[in-house]
Short mmCIF file of C-alpha atoms and ligand atoms in Angstrom, two decimals:
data_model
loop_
_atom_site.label_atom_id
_atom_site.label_comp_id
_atom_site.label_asym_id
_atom_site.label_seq_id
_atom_site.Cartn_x
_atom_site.Cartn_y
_atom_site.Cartn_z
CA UNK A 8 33.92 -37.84 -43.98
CA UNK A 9 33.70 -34.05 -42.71
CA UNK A 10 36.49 -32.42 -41.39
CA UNK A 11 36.71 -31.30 -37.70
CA UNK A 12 35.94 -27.71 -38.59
CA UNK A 13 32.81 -28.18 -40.22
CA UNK A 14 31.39 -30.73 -37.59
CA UNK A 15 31.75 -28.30 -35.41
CA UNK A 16 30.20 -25.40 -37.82
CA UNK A 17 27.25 -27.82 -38.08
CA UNK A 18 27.40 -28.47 -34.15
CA UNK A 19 27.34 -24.77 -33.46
CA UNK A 20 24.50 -24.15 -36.17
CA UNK A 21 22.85 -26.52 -34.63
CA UNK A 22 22.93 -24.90 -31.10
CA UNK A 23 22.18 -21.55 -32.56
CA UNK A 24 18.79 -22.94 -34.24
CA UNK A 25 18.01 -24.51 -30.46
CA UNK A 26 18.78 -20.69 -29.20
CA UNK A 27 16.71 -19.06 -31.31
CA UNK A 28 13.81 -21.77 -30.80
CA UNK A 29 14.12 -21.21 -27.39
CA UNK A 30 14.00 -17.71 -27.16
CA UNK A 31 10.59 -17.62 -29.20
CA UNK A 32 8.13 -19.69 -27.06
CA UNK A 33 5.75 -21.81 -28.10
CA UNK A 34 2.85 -19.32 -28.71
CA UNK A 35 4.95 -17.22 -31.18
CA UNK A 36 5.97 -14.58 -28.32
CA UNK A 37 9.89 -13.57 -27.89
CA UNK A 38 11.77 -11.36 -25.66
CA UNK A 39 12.79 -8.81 -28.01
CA UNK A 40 10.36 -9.42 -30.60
CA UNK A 41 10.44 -5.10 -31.58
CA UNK A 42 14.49 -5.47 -31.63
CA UNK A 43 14.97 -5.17 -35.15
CA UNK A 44 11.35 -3.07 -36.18
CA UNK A 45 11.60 -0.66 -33.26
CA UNK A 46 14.38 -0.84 -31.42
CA UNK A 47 13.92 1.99 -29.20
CA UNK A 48 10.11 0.79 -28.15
CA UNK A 49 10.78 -0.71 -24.35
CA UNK A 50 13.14 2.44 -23.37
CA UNK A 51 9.96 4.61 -25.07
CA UNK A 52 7.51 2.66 -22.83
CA UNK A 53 9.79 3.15 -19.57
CA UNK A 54 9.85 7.31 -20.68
CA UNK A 55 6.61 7.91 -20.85
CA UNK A 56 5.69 5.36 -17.85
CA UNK A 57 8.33 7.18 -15.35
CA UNK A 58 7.26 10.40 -16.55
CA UNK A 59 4.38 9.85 -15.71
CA UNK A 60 4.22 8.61 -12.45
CA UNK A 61 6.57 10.84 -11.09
CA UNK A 62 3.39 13.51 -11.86
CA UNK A 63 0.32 11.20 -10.95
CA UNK A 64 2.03 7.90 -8.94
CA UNK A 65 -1.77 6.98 -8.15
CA UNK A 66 -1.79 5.51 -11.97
CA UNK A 67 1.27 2.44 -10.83
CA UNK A 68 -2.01 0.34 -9.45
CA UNK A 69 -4.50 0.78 -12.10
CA UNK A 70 -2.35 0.28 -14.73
CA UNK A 71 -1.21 -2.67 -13.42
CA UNK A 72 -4.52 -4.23 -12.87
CA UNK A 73 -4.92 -3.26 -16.54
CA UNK A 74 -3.16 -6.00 -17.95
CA UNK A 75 -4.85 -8.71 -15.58
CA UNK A 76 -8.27 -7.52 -16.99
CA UNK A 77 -6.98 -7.74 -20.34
CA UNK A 78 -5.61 -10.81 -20.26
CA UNK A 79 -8.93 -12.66 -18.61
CA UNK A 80 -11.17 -11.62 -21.11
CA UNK A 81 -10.29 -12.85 -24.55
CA UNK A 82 -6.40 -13.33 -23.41
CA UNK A 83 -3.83 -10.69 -23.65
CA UNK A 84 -4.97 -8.61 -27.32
CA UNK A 85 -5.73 -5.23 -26.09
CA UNK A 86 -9.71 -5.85 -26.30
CA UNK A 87 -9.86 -3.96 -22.52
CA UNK A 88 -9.03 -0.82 -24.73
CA UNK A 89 -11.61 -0.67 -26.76
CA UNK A 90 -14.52 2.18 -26.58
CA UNK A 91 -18.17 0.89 -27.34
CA UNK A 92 -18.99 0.53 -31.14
CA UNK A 93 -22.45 -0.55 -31.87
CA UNK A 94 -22.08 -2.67 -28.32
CA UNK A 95 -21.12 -2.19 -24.70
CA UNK A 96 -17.36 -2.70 -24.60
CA UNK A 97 -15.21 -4.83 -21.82
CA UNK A 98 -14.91 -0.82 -20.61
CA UNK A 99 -18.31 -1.10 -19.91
CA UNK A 100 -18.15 -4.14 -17.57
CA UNK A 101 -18.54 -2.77 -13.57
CA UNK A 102 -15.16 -4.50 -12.83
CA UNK A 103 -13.39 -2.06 -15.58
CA UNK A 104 -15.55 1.29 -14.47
CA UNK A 105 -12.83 1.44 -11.95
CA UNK A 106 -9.99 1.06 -14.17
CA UNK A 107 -7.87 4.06 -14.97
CA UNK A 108 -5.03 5.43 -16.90
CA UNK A 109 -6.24 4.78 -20.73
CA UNK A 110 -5.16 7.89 -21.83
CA UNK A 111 -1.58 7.17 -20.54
CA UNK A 112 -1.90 3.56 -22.77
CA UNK A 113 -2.59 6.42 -25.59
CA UNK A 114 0.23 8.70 -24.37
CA UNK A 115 2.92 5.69 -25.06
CA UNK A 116 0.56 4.54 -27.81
CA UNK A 117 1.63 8.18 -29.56
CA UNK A 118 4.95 8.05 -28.71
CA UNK A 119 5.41 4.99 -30.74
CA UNK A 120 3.55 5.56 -33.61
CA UNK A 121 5.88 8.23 -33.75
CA UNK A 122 9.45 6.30 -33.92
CA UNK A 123 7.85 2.99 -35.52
CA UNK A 124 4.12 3.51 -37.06
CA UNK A 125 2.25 0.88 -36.82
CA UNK A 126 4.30 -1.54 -35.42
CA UNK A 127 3.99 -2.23 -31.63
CA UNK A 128 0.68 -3.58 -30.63
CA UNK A 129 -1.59 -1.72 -28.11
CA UNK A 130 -1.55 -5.11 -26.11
CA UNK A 131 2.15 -5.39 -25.50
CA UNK A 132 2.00 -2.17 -24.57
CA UNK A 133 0.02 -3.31 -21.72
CA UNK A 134 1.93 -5.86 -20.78
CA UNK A 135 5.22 -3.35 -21.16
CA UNK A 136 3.57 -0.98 -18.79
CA UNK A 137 2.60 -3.42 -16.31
CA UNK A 138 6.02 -4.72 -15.96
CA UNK A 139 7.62 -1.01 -15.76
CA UNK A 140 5.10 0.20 -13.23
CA UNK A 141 6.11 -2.59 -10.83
CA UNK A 142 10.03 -1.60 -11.37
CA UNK A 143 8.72 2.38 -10.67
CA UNK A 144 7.09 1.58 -7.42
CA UNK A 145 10.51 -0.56 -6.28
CA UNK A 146 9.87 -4.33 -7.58
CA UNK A 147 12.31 -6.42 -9.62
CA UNK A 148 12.21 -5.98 -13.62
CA UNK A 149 11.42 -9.20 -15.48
CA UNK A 150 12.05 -10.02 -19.53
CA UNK A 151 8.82 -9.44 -21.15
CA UNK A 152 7.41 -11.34 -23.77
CA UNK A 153 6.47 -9.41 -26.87
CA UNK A 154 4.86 -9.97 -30.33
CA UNK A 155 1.25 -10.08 -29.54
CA UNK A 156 -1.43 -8.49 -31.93
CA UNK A 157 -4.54 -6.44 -30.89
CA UNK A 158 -7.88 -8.18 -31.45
CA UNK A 159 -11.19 -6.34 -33.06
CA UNK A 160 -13.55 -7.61 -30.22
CA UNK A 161 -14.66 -6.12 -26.83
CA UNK A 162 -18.09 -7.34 -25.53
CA UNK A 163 -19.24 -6.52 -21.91
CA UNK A 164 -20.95 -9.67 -21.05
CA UNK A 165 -17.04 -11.30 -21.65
CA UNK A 166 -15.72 -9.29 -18.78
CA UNK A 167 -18.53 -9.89 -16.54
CA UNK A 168 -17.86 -13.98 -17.14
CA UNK A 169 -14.53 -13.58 -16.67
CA UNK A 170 -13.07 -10.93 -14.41
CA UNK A 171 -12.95 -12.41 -11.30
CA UNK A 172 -15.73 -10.53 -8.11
CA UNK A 173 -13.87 -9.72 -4.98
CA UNK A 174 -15.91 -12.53 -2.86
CA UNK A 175 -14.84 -15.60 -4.31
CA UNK A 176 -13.54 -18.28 -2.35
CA UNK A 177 -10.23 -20.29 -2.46
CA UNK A 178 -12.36 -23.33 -4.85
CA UNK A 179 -13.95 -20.10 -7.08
CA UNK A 180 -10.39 -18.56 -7.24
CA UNK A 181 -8.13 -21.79 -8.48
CA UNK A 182 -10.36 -22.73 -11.31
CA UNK A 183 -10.62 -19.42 -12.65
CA UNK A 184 -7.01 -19.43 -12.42
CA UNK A 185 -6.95 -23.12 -13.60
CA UNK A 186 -9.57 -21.96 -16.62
CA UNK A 187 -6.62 -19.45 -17.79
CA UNK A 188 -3.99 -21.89 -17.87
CA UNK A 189 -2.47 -20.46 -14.30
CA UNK A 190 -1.54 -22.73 -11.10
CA UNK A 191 -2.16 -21.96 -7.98
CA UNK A 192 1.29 -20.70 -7.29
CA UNK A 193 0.63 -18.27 -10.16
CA UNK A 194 -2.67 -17.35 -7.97
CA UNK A 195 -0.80 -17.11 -5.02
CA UNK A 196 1.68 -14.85 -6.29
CA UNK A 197 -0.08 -12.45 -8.31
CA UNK A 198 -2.26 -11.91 -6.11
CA UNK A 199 0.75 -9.97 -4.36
CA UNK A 200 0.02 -7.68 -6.83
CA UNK A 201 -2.40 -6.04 -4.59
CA UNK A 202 0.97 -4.79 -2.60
CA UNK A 203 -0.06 -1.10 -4.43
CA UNK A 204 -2.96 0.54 -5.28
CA UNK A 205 -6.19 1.15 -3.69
CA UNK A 206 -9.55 0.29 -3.89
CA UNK A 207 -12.99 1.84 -3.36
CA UNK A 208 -15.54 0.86 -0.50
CA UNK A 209 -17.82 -0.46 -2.17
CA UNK A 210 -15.34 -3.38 -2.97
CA UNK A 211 -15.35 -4.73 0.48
CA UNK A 212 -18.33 -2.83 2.55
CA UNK A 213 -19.94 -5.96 2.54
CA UNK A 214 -17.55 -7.51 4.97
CA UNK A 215 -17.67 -4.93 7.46
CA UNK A 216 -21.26 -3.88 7.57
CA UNK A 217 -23.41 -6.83 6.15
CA UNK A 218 -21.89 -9.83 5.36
CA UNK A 219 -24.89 -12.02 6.03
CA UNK A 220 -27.22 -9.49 4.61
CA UNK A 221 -28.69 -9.26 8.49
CA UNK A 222 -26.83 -5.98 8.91
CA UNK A 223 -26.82 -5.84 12.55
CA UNK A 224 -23.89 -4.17 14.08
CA UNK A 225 -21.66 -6.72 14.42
CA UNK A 226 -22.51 -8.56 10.75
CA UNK A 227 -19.07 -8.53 10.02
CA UNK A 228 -16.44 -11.03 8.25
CA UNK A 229 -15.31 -13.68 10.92
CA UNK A 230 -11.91 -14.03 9.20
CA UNK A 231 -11.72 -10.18 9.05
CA UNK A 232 -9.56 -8.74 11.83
CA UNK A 233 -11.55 -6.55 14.41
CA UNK A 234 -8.94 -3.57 14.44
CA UNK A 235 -8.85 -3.55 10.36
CA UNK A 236 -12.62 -3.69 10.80
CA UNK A 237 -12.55 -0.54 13.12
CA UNK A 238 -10.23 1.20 10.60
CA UNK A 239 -12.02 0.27 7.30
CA UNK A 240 -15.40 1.55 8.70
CA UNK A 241 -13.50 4.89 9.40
CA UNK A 242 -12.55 5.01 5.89
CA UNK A 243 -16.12 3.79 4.52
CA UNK A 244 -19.10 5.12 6.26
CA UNK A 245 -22.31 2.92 5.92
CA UNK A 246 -24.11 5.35 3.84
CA UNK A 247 -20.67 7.53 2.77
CA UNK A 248 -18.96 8.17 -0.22
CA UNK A 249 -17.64 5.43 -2.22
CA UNK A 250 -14.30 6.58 -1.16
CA UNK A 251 -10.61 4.89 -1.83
CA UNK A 252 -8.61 2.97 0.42
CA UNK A 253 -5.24 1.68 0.41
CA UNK A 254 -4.94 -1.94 -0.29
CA UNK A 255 -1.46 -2.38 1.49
CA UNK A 256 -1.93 0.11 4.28
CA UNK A 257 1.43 1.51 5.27
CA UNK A 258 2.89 0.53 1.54
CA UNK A 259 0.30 0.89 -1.04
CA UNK A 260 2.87 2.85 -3.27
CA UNK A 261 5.55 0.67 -3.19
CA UNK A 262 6.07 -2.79 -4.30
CA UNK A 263 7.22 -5.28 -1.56
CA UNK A 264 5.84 -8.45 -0.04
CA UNK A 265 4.18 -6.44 3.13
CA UNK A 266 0.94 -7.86 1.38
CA UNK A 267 1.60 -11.22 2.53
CA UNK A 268 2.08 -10.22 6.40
CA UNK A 269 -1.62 -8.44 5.67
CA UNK A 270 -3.42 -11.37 4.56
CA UNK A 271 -1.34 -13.98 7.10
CA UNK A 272 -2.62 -10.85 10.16
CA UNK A 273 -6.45 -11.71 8.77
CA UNK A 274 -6.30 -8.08 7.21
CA UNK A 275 -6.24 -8.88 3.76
CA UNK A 276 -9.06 -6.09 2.11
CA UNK A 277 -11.39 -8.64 -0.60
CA UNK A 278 -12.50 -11.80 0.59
CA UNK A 279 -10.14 -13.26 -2.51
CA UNK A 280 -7.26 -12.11 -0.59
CA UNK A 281 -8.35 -13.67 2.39
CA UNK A 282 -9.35 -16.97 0.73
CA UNK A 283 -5.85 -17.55 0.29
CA UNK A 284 -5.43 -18.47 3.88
CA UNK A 285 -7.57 -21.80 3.14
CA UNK A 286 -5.32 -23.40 0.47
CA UNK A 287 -2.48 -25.11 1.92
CA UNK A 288 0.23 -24.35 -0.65
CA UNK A 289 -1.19 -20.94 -0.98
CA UNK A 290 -1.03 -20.07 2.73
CA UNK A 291 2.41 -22.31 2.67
CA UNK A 292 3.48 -19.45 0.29
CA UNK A 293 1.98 -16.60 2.70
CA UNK A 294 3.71 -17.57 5.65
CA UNK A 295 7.00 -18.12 4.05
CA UNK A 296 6.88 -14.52 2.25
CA UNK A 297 5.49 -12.80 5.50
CA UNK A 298 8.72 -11.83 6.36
CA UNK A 299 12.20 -11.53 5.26
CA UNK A 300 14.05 -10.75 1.94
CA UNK A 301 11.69 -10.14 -0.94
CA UNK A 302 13.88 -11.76 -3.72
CA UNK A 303 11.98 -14.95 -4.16
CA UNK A 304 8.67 -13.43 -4.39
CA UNK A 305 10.18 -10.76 -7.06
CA UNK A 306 11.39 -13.41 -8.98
CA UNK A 307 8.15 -15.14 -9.27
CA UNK A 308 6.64 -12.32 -9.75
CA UNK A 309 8.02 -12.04 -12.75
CA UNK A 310 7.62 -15.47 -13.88
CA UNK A 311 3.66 -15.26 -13.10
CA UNK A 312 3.60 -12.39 -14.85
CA UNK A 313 5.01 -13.95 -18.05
CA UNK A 314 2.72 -17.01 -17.53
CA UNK A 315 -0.33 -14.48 -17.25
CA UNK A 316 0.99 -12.48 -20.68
CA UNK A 317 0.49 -15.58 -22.60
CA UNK A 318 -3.43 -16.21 -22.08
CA UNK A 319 -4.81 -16.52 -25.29
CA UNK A 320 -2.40 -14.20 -27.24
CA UNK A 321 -3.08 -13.55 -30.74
CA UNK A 322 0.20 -13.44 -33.03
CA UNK A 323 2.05 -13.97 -36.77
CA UNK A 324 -0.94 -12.56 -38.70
CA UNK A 325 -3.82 -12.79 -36.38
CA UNK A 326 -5.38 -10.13 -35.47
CA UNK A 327 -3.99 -6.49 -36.27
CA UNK A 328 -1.95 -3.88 -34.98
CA UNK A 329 -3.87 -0.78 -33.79
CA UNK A 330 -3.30 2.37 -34.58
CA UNK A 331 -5.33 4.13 -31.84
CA UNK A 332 -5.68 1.95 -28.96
CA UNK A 333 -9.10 2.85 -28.01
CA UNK A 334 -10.60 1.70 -32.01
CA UNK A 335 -10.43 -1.25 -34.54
CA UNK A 336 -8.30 0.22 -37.84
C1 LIG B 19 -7.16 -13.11 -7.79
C2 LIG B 19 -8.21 -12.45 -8.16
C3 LIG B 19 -8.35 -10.97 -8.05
C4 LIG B 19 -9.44 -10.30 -7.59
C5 LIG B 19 -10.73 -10.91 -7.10
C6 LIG B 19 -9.12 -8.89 -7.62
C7 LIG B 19 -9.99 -7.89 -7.25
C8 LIG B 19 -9.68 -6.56 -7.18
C9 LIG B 19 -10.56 -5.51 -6.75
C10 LIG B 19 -12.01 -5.70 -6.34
C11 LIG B 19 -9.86 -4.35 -6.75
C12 LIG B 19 -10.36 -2.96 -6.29
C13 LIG B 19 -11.07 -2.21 -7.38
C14 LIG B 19 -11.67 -0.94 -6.83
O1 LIG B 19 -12.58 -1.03 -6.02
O2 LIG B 19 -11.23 0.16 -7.22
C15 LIG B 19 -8.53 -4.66 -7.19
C16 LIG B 19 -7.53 -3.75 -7.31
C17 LIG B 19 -6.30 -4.03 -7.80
N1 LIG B 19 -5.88 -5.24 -8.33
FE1 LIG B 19 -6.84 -6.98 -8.16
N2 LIG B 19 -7.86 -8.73 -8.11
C18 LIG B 19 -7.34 -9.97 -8.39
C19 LIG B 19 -6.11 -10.23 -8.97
C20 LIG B 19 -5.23 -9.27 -9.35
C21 LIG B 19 -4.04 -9.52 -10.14
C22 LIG B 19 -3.66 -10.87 -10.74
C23 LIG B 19 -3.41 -8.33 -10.27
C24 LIG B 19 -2.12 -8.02 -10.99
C25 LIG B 19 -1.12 -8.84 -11.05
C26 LIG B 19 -4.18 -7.35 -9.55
C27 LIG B 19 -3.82 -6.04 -9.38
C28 LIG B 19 -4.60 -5.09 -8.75
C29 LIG B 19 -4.14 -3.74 -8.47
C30 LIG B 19 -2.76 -3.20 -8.74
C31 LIG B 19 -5.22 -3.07 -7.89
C32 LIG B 19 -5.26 -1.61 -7.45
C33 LIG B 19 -5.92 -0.78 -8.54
C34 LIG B 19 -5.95 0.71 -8.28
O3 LIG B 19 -5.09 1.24 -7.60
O4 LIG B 19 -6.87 1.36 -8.83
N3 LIG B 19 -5.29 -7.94 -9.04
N4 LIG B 19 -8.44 -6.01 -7.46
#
């Protein structure tokens, strides 16, 4: 019969083993995955990240987006990175001419192949950014999942199936989501991602100029607020410049639930954002984060984002980890 002490040695063994199984989650991702092979890599990340944006804070909403596109074509591997080979790239894709801040994935990129060669994968990186950009512009940090590899692929008919155009509607919107693995809360709430950044005219112009494709004066969006109208045809004149505008007017450089109050006021900039007024747990979720303490929404913020960094993630000994970000090894 065992003693006392060692049924409890086995009884805490066994916990430990649950722990640890735990902690890694199913797709071979862990918090803490560069602990032991680069311990230094997050608080390298966060450097470079805070460095700079306190130079160029206009990079917080692109290189968020970043790590959405990755993840939707191919799942989260890094294959948004890639420059054209012998093929047009994901870069290539019209969605991704408007992304920015590569060379700041290759700034960070550096800075780790200097402490740890080799060893951190261009698409955590990503996903690292992502998360610290969010805590720069004032939203909550979350635990990020790390251990993904960088794939070899990046084909620009991919991203054109899979990013997701400005006009769809609520149906369009869940089964992409649904497609990825994501629930409509996870739609709901990263779509509050569009609390910073900007985007160009051309994005939207549609709805305020020629939404039927008559293009009389008032062919406008009937779910589009008539003073937001007034003020986005200021910023984008019919034949003007393809010029930026702030997706969370009053805000768009700091992370808070304002976007909610935006769409609920019918002022929500793509027609995505304003689809979410014709679900009724997403527009449950609008009108309960339209005001008041942004806590909740932080939190599941976080969450979604975690859900989102595990589309199709390549791990163990898939895949590789780049050396340069922008090429294959
Ligand atoms: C739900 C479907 C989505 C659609 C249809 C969509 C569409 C767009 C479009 C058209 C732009 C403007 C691009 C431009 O004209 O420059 C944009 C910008 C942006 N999106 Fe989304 N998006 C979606 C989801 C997301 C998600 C899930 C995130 C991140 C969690 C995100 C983060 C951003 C950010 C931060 C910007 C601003 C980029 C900048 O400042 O350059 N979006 N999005």
């Amino acid at each position: 019969m065992a003693s006392s002490s060692s049924k409890s040695l086995t009884f805490f063994s066994i916990n430990l083993f649950l722990a640890s199984f735990l902690l890694l989650s199913c797709n071979g991702l862990k918090v803490g995955f560069y602990e032991k092979s680069c311990p230094d890599a997050e608080a390298i990340v966060k450097n470079v990240i805070n460095q700079v944006l306190a130079v160029a804070p206009s990079l917080s909403g692109p290189l968020l987006r970043m790590h959405f596109h990755d993840c939707f074509v191919r799942g989260c591997e890094g294959s948004v990175l890639l420059n054209s080979s012998t093929h047009q790239a994901e870069k290539d894709a019209e969605p991704n001419l408007t992304l920015r801040g590569f060379q700041i994935i290759d700034k960070v990129k550096a800075a780790l192949e200097k402490a740890c060669p080799s060893v951190v994968s261009c698409a955590d990186i990503v996903a690292l950014v992502a998360r610290d950009v969010v805590v720069a512009t004032g939203g909550a940090s979350w635990n990020v999942e790390t251990g993904r590899r960088d794939g070899t692929v990046s084909n620009i008919t991919e991203a054109l199936q899979n990013l997701i155009p400005p006009f769809t509607n609520i149906t369009g919107l869940k089964e992409r989501f649904q497609q990825k693995g994501l629930s409509v809360k996870d739609l709901i709430v990263l779509s509050g991602g569009h609390t910073i950044g900007t985007s160009h005219c051309a994005s939207f112009k549609n709805r305020i100029y020629n939404f039927t494709g008559k293009g009389t004066s008032n062919d406008t969006d009937p779910t589009l607020d008539t003073n937001y109208i007034a003020h986005l045809r200021k910023a984008c004149l019919p034949n003007g410049p393809n010029n930026l505008v702030e997706m969370d007017p009053g805000s768009f450089r700091t992370f808070d639930q304002s976007y909610f109050l935006h769409v609920s006021k019918r002022r929500g900039l793509f027609q995505s954002d304003a689809a979410l007024l014709d679900d009724s747990e997403t527009k449950a979720y609008l009108e309960s984060h339209k005001t008041g303490n942004s806590t909740t929404f932080f939190t599941d913020f976080g969450v979604s984002m975690v859900n989102m960094g595990r589309i199709g993630v390549l791990t163990g000994k898939e895949g590789e980890v780049r050396k340069v970000c922008s090429k294959v090894n």
